[in-house]
Coordinates of C-alpha atoms and ligand atoms in Angstrom, one line a residue:
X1 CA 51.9 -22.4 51.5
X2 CA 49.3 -21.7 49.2
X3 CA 50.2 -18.4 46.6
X4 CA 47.9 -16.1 44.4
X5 CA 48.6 -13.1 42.2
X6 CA 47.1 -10.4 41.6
X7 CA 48.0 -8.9 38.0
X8 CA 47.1 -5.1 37.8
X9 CA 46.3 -4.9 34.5
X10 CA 43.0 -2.1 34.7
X11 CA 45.1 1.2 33.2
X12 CA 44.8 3.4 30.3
X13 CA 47.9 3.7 29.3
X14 CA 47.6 7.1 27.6
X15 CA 51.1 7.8 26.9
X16 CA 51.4 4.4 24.2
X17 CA 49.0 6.4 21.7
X18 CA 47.5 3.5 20.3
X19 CA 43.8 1.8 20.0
X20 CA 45.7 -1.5 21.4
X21 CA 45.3 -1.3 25.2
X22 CA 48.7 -0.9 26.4
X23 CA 49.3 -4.1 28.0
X24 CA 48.2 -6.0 24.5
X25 CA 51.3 -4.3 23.1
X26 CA 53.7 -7.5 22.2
X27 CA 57.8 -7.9 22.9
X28 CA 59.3 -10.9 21.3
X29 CA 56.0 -11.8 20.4
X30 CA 54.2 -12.2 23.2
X31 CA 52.3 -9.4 25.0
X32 CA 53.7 -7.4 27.8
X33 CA 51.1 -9.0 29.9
X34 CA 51.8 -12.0 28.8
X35 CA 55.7 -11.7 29.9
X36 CA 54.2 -10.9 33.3
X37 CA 51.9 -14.2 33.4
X38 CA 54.8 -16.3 32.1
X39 CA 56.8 -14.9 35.5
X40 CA 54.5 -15.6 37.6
X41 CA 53.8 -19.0 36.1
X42 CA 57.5 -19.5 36.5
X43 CA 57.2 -18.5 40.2
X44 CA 55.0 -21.6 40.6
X45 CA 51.6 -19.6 41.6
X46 CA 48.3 -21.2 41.6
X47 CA 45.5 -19.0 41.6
X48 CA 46.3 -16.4 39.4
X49 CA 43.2 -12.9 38.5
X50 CA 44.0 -10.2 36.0
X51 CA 42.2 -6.9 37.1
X52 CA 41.0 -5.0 34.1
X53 CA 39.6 -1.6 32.9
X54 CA 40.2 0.0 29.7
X55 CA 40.0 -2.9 26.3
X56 CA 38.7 -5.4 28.9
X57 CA 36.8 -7.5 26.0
X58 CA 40.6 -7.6 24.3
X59 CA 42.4 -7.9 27.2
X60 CA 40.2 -10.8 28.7
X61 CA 40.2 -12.2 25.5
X62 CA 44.3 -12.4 25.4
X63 CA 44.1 -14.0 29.1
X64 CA 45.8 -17.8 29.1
X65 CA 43.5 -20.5 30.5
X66 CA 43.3 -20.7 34.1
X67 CA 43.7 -16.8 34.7
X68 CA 40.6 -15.2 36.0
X69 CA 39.6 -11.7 35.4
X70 CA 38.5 -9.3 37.4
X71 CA 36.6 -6.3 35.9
X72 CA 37.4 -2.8 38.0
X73 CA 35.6 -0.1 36.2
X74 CA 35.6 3.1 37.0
X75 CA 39.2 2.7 37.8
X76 CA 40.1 4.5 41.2
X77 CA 43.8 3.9 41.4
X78 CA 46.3 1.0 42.5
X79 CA 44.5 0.6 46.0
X80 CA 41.4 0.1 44.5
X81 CA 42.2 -2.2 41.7
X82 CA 44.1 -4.7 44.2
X83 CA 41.0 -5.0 46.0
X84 CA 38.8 -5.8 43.5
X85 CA 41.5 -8.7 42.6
X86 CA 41.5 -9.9 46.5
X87 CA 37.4 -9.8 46.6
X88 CA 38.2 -12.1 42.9
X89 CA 40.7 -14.3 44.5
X90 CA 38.5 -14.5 47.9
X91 CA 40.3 -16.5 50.6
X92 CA 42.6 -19.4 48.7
X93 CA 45.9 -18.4 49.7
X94 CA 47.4 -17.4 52.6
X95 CA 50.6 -15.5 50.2
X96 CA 49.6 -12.7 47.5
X97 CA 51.9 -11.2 45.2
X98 CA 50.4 -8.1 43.6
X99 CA 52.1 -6.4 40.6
X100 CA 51.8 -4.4 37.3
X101 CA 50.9 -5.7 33.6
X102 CA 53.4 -3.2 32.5
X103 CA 56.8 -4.5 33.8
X104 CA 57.4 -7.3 31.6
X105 CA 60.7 -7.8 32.3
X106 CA 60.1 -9.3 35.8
X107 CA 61.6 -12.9 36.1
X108 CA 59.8 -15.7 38.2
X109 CA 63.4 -16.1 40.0
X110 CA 62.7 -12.6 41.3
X111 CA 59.4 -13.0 42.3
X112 CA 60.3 -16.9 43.9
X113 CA 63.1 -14.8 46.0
X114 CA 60.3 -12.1 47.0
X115 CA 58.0 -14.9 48.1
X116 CA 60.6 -16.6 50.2
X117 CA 61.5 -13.9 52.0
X118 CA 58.2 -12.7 52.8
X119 CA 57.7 -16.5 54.4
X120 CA 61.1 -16.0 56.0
X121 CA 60.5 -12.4 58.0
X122 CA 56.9 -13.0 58.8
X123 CA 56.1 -9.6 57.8
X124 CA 52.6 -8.1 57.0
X125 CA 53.9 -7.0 53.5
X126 CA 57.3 -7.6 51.5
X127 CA 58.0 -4.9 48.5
X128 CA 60.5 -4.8 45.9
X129 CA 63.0 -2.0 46.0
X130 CA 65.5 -0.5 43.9
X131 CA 68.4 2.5 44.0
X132 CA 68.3 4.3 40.6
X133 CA 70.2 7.2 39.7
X134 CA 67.2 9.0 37.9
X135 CA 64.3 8.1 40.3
X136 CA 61.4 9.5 37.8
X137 CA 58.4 9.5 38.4
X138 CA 58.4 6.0 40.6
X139 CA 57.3 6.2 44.1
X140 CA 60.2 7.3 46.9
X141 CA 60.8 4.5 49.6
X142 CA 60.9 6.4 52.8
X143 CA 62.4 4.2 55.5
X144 CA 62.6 5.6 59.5
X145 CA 65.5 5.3 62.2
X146 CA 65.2 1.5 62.3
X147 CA 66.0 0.8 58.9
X148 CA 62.1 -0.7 58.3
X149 CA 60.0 0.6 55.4
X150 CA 57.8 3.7 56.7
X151 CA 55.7 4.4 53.5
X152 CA 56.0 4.8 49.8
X153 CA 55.3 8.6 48.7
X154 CA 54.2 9.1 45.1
X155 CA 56.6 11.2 43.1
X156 CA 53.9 14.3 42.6
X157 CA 52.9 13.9 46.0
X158 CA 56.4 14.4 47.6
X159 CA 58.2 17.3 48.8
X160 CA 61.9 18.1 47.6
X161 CA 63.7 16.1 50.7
X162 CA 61.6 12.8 49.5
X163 CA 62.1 13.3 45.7
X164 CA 65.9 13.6 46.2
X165 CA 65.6 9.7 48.1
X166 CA 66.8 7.9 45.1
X167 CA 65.2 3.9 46.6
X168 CA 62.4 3.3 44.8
X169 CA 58.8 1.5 44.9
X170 CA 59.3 -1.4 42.2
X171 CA 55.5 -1.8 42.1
X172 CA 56.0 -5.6 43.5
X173 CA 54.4 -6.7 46.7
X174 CA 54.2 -10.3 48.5
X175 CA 51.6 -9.6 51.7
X176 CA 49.4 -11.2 53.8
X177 CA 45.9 -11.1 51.9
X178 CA 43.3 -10.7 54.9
X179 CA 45.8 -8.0 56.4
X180 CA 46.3 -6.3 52.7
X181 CA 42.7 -6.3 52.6
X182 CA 41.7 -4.5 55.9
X183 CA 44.6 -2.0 55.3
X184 CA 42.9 -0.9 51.6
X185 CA 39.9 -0.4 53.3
X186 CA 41.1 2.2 55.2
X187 CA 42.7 4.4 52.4
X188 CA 41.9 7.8 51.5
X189 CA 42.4 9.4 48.1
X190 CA 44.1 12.4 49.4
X191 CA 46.4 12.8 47.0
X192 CA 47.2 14.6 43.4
X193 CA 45.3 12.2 41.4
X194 CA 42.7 11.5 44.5
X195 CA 43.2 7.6 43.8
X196 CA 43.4 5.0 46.1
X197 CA 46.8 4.1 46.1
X198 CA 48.2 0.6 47.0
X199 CA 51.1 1.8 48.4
X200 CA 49.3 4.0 51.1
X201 CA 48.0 0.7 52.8
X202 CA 51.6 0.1 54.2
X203 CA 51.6 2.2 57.2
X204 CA 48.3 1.0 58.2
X205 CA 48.8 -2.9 58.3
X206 CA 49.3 -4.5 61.2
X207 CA 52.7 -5.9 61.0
X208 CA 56.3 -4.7 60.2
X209 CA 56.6 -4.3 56.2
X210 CA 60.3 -5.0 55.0
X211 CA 62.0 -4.2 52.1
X212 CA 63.5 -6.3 49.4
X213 CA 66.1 -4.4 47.2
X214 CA 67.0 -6.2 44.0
X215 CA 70.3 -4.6 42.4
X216 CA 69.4 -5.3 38.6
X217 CA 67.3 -2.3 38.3
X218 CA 66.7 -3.3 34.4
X219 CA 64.3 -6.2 35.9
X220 CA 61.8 -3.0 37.3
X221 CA 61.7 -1.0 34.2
X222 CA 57.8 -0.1 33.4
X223 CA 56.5 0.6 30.2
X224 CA 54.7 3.9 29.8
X225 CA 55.5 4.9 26.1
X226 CA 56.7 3.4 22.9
X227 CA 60.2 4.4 23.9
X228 CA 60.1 2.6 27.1
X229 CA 58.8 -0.7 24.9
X230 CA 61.6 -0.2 22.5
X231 CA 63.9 -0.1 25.7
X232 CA 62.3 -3.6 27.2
X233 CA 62.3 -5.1 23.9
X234 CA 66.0 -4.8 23.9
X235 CA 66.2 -6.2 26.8
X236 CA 64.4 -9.3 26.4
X237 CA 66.0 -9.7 22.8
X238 CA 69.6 -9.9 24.4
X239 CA 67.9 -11.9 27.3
X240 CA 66.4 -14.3 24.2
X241 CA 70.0 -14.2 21.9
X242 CA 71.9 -15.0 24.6
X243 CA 69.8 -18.2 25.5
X244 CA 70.3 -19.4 22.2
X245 CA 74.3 -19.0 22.2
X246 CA 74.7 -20.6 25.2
X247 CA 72.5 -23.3 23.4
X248 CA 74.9 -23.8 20.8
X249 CA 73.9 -21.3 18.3
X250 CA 76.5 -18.6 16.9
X251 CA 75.5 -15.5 15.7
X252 CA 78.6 -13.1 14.6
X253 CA 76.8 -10.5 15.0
X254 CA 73.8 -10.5 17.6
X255 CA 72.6 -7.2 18.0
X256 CA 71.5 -7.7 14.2
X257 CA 69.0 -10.7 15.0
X258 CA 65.5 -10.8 16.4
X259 CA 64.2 -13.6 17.3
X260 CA 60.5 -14.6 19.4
X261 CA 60.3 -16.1 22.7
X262 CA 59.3 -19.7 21.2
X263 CA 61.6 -19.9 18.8
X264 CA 63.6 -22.8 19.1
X265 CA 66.9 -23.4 17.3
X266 CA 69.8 -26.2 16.9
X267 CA 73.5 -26.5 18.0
X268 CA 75.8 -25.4 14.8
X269 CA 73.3 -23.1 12.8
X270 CA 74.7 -19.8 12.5
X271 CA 72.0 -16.6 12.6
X272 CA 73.6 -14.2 10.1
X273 CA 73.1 -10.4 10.5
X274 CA 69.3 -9.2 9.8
X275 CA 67.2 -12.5 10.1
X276 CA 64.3 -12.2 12.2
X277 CA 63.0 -15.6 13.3
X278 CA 59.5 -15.1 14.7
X279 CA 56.4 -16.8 16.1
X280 CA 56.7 -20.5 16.5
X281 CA 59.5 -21.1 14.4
X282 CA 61.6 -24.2 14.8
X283 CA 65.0 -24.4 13.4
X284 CA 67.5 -27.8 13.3
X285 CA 71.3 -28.0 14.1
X286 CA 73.9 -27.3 11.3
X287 CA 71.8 -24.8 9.5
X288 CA 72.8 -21.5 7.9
X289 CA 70.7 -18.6 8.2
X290 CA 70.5 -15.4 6.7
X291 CA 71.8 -12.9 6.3
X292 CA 68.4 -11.3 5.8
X293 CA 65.5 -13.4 6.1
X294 CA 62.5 -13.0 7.8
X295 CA 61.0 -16.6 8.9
X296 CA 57.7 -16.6 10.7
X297 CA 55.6 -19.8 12.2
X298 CA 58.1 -22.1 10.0
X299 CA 59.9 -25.1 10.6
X300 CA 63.8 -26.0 9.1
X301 CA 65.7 -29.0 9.7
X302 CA 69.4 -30.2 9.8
X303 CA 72.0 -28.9 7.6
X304 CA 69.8 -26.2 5.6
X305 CA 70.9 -23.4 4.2
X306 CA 68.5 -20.3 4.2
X307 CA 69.6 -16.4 2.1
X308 CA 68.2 -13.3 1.6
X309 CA 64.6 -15.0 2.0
X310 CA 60.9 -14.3 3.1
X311 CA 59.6 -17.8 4.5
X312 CA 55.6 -17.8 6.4
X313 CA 54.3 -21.0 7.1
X314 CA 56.2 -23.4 5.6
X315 CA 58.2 -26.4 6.7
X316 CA 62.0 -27.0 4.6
X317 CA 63.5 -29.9 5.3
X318 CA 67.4 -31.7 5.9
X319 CA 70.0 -30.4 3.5
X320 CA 67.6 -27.9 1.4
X321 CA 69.0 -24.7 -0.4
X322 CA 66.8 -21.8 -0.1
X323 CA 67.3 -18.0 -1.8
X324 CA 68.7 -15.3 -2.1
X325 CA 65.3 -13.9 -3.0
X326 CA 62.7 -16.5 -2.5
X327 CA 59.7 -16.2 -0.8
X328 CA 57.9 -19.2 0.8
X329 CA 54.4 -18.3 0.6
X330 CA 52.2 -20.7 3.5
X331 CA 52.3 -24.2 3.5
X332 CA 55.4 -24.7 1.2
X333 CA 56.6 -28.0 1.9
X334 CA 60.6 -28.7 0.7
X335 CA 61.3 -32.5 1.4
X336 CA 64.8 -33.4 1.9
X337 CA 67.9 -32.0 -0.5
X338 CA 65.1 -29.5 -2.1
X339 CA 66.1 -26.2 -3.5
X340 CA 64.1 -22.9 -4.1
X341 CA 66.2 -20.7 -5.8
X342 CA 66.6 -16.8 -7.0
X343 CA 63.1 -15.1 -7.4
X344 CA 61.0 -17.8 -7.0
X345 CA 57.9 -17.9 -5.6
X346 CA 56.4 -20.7 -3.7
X347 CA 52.7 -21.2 -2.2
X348 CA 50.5 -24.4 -1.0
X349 CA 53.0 -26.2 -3.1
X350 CA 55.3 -29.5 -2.2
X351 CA 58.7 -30.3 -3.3
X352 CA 59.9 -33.9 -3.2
X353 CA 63.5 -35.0 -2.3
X354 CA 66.3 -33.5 -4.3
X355 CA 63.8 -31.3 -6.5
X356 CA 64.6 -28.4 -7.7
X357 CA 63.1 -24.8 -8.7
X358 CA 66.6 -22.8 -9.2
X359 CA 65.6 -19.7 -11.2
X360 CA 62.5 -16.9 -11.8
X361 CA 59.3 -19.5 -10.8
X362 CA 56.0 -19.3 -9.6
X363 CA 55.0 -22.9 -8.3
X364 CA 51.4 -22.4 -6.4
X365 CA 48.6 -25.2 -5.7
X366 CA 51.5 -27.3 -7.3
X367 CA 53.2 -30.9 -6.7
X368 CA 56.7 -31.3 -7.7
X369 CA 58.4 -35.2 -7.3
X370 CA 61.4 -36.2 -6.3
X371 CA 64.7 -34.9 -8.0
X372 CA 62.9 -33.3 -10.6
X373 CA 63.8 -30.0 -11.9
X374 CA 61.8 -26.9 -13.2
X375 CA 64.1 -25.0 -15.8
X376 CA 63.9 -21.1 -15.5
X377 CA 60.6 -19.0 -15.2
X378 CA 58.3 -21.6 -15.6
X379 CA 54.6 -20.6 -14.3
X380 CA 52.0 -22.7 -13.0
X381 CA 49.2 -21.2 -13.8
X382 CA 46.6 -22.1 -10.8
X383 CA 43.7 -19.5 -11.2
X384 CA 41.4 -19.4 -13.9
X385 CA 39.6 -16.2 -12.7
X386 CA 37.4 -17.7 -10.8
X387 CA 39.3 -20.6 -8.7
X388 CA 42.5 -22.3 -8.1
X389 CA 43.4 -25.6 -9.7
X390 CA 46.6 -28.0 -9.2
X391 CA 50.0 -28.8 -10.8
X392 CA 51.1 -31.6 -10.4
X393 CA 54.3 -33.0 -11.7
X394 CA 56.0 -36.6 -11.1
X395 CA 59.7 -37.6 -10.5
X396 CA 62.6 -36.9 -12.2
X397 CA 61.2 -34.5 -14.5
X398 CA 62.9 -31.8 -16.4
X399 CA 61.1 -28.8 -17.8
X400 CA 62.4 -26.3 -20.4
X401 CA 62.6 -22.7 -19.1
X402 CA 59.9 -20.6 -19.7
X403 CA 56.8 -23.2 -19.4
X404 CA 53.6 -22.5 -18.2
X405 CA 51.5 -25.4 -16.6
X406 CA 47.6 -24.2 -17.4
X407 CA 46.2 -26.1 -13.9
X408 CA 44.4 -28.3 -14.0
X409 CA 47.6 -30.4 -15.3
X410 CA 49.4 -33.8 -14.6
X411 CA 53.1 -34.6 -16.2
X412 CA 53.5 -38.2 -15.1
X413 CA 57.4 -39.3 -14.2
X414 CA 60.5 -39.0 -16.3
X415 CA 58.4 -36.4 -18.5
X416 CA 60.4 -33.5 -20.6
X417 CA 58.9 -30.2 -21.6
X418 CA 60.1 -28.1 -24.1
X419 CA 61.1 -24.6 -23.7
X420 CA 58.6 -21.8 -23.9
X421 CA 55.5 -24.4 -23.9
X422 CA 52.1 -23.5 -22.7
X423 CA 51.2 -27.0 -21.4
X424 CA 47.6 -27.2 -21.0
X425 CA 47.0 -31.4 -21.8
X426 CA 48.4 -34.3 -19.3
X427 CA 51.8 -35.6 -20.4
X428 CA 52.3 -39.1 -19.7
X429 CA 55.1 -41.3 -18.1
X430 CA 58.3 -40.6 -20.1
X431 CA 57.1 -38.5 -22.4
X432 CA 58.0 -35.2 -24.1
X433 CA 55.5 -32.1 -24.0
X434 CA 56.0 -29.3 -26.5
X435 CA 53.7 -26.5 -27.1
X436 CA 55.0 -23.8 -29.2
X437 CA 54.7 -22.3 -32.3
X438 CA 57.1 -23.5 -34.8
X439 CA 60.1 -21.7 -35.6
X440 CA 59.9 -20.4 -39.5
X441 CA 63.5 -18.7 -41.2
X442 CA 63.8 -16.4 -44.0
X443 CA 67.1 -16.6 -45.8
X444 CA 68.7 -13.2 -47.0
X445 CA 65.5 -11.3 -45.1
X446 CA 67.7 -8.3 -44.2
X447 CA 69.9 -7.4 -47.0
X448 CA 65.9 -7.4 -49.1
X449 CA 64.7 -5.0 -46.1
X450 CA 67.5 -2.8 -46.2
X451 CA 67.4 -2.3 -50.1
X452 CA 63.5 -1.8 -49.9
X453 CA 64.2 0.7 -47.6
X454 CA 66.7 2.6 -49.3
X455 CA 64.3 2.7 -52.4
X456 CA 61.6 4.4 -50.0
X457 CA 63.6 6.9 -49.1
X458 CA 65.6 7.5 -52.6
X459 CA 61.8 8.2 -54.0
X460 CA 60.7 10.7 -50.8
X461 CA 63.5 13.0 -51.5
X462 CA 63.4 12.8 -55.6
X463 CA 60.1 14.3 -54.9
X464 CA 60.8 16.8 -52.6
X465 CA 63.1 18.4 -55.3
X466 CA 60.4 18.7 -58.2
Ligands
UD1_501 C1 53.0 2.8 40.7 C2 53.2 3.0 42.2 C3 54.6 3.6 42.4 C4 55.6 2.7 41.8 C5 55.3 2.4 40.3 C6 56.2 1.3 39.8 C7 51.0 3.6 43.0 C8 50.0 4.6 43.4 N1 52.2 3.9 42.6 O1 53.0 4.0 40.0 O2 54.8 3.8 43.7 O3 56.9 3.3 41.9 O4 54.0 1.9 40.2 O5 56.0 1.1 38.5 O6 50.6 2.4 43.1 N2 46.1 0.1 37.5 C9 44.8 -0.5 37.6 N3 43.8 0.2 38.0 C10 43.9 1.5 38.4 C11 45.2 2.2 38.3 C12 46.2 1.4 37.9 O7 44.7 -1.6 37.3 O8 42.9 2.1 38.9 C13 47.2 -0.6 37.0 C14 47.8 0.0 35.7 O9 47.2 -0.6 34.6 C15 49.2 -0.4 35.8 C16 49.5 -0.5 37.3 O10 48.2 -0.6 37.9 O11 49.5 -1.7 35.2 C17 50.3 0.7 37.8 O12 49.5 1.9 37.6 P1 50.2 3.2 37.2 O13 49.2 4.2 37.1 O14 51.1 3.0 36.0 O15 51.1 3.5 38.5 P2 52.5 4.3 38.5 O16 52.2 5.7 38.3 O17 53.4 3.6 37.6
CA502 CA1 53.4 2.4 35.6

């Protein structure tokens, strides 16, 4: 059997109040539409077409390889846009599934069980079903005596007996494509929003349509507004947590971690309340993380320990210590047993094995060798107003606190800095680089000061009396 989809994805979606066309939104970082490709994917479909309207230069341009779109402009309603994806998909499958870009919370398991059992009954058209207690604004499933699917009525078209059905049109149909297609062509737009509405095609295909009713009714849940995003959001974030636990991953407290659909992240690491892990961020076993940091399109290994930290871009490695308060600008680069302490500041800028950067640092365009260690607030000063210029610093090297490195600049290995120095020339292999003004003291300065000042004042008021 071959299968195609049919991705409705044409819509305003006027309630979101945004420039982004609705289905461009993101959840877990990836777009809604993209949640609804990954399903299908998952469902194992081969030929897959996107109908599209409103943003269709964004739209197409978020489409993954292999998906075709199909432009429907104006857009005349559900009926209409399925049959401009069907004239798109033209006659490779004998299976179509046709749903919404805005139900991102569809799983290909459901759509697998919708496809077998419209292969199983043989019917014209399969839809997805299901009983909610506040039936909306979704279409009312309106079954006769025998039990069968009659027709779906939209909710504004309905009278008060069909609004109080509470079975409802998921939006989700596996059907017969050549008998889908002459059905469509024989809907009206009679209706309050004189569209052509998909759903009206039922009664007119030739061929029984059954019903499939699914009993998580979360699955379903469209997105209309920002509220209804929020609500899926949460949804696929405890869908997304709970992967990771049963992965090995603790979090004491999960509803305070967000994390993105590929990240990935070993046995043993603990997710501490408020760290968001997002894009493709890769995280080893036996790690520590948070509480509070934000990590984004980074990679940890084993046994790292992460606080109160802002990390983009960067890759820390086995056994490093990073925070509270550092932030890992891109492509920071911590080897093994590297630390990055309290307010530092790290950007295009390597650490080697075992070095360290513990306190109040800027290290930028800068590399630091193995098991060296920068004392506190040291600067490496990489722009000269004009363009940026390289640190570099060798092995085992210990700076004094408060050095600047004027870059271009190149401390060889086993080099020493003293404290407060502007270094601005090369300090070779086992050297020592000081750069400061000398230190000058004045013996018995204050008692002199004081009496000075005391005469000053003796004088002022001596000739305030006269
Ligand atoms: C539709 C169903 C309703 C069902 C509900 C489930 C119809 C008429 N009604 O209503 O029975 O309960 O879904 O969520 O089908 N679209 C296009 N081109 C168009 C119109 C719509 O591509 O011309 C796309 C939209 O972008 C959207 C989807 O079709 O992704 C559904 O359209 P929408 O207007 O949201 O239909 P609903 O009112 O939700
Ligand atoms: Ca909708």
């Amino acid at each position: 059997m071959s299968v195609g989809a049919i991705v409705l994805a044409a819509g305003q979606g006027t309630r979101m109040r945004s420039r982004v066309p609705k289905v461009l939104h993101p959840l877990a970082g990836r777009t809604m539409l993209g949640w609804v490709l990954a399903a299908v994917a998952d469902a194992g479909v081969e030929h897959v077409v996107a109908v599209i309207g409103h943003g269709a230069d964004d739209v197409r341009a978020a489409l993954p390889e292999g998906v075709v779109p199909a432009v429907q402009d104006p857009q005349r309603g559900t009926g209409h846009a399925a049959q401009v994806g069907l004239d798109a998909l033209g006659q490779r499958c004998d299976t179509v599934l046709v749903l919404c870009g805005d139900t991102p919370l569809l799983t290909g398991e459901l759509l697998g069980r919708l496809l077998a059992a419209q292969g199983e009954s043989g019917a014209a058209l399969t839809v997805l079903t299901a009983e909610l207690d506040d039936p909306a604004a979704y279409g009312r499933v309106i079954r006769g005596t025998d039990g069968g699917v009659q027709r779906v009525i939209e909710a504004r078209d309905a009278t008060p007996q069909q609004l109080a059905v509470r079975e409802i049109n998921v939006g989700v149909y596996a059907a017969d494509p050549a008998g889908l297609r002459s059905a469509l062509d024989n809907v009206g737009s009679a209706n309050a929003q004189e569209e052509v509405y998909l759903p009206d095609a039922l009664p007119l295909l030739d061929g029984p349509v059954t019903a499939l009713p699914i009993d998580d009714p979360a699955v379903v849940l469209g997105i209309n507004t920002r509220v209804e995003l929020a609500a899926c959001e949460a949804v696929l974030q405890e869908r997304l947590r709970e992967e990771l636990m049963l992965g090995g991953v603790t979090m004491p407290d999960p509803a305070r971690v967000h994390v993105d659909v590929s990240v990935r992240v070993g046995p043993d690491t603990v997710l501490w309340p408020g760290t968001a892990l997002r894009g493709d961020t890769q995280i080893g076993a036996d790690c520590e993380i948070g509480p509070d940091v934000t990590m984004i399109d980074s990679a940890v290994g084993d046994g790292t320990t992460v606080v109160a930290s802002h990390v983009v871009e960067s890759e820390i490695g086995d056994g490093c210590e990073v925070g509270p308060y550092a932030r890992l600008r891109p492509d920071s680069r911590l080897a093994a047993g590297a630390r990055v302490g309290t307010y530092v500041e790290t950007k295009n800028a390597g650490l080697g094995p075992g070095a360290r950067v513990p306190h109040l640092s800027y290290i930028g365009d800068a590399e630091i060798g193995e098991y060296s260690n920068i004392g506190a607030g040291n600067i490496t000063a990489n722009y000269d107003g004009f363009r940026k210029h390289r640190t570099t610093i060798g092995a085992r090297v210990k700076t004094g606190s408060d050095c600047v490195f004027v870059a271009p600049v190149r401390l060889g290995d086993d080099v020493m800095t003293g404290a407060g120095s502007i270094i601005t020339d090369d300090v070779p292999d086992g050297s020592l680089g000081i750069a400061r003004a000398r230190q000058s003291v004045i013996e018995g300065f204050t008692a002199r000061a004081a009496a000075k000042a005391r005469r000053a004042a003796e004088e002022a008021s001596g000739e305030g009396q006269s």
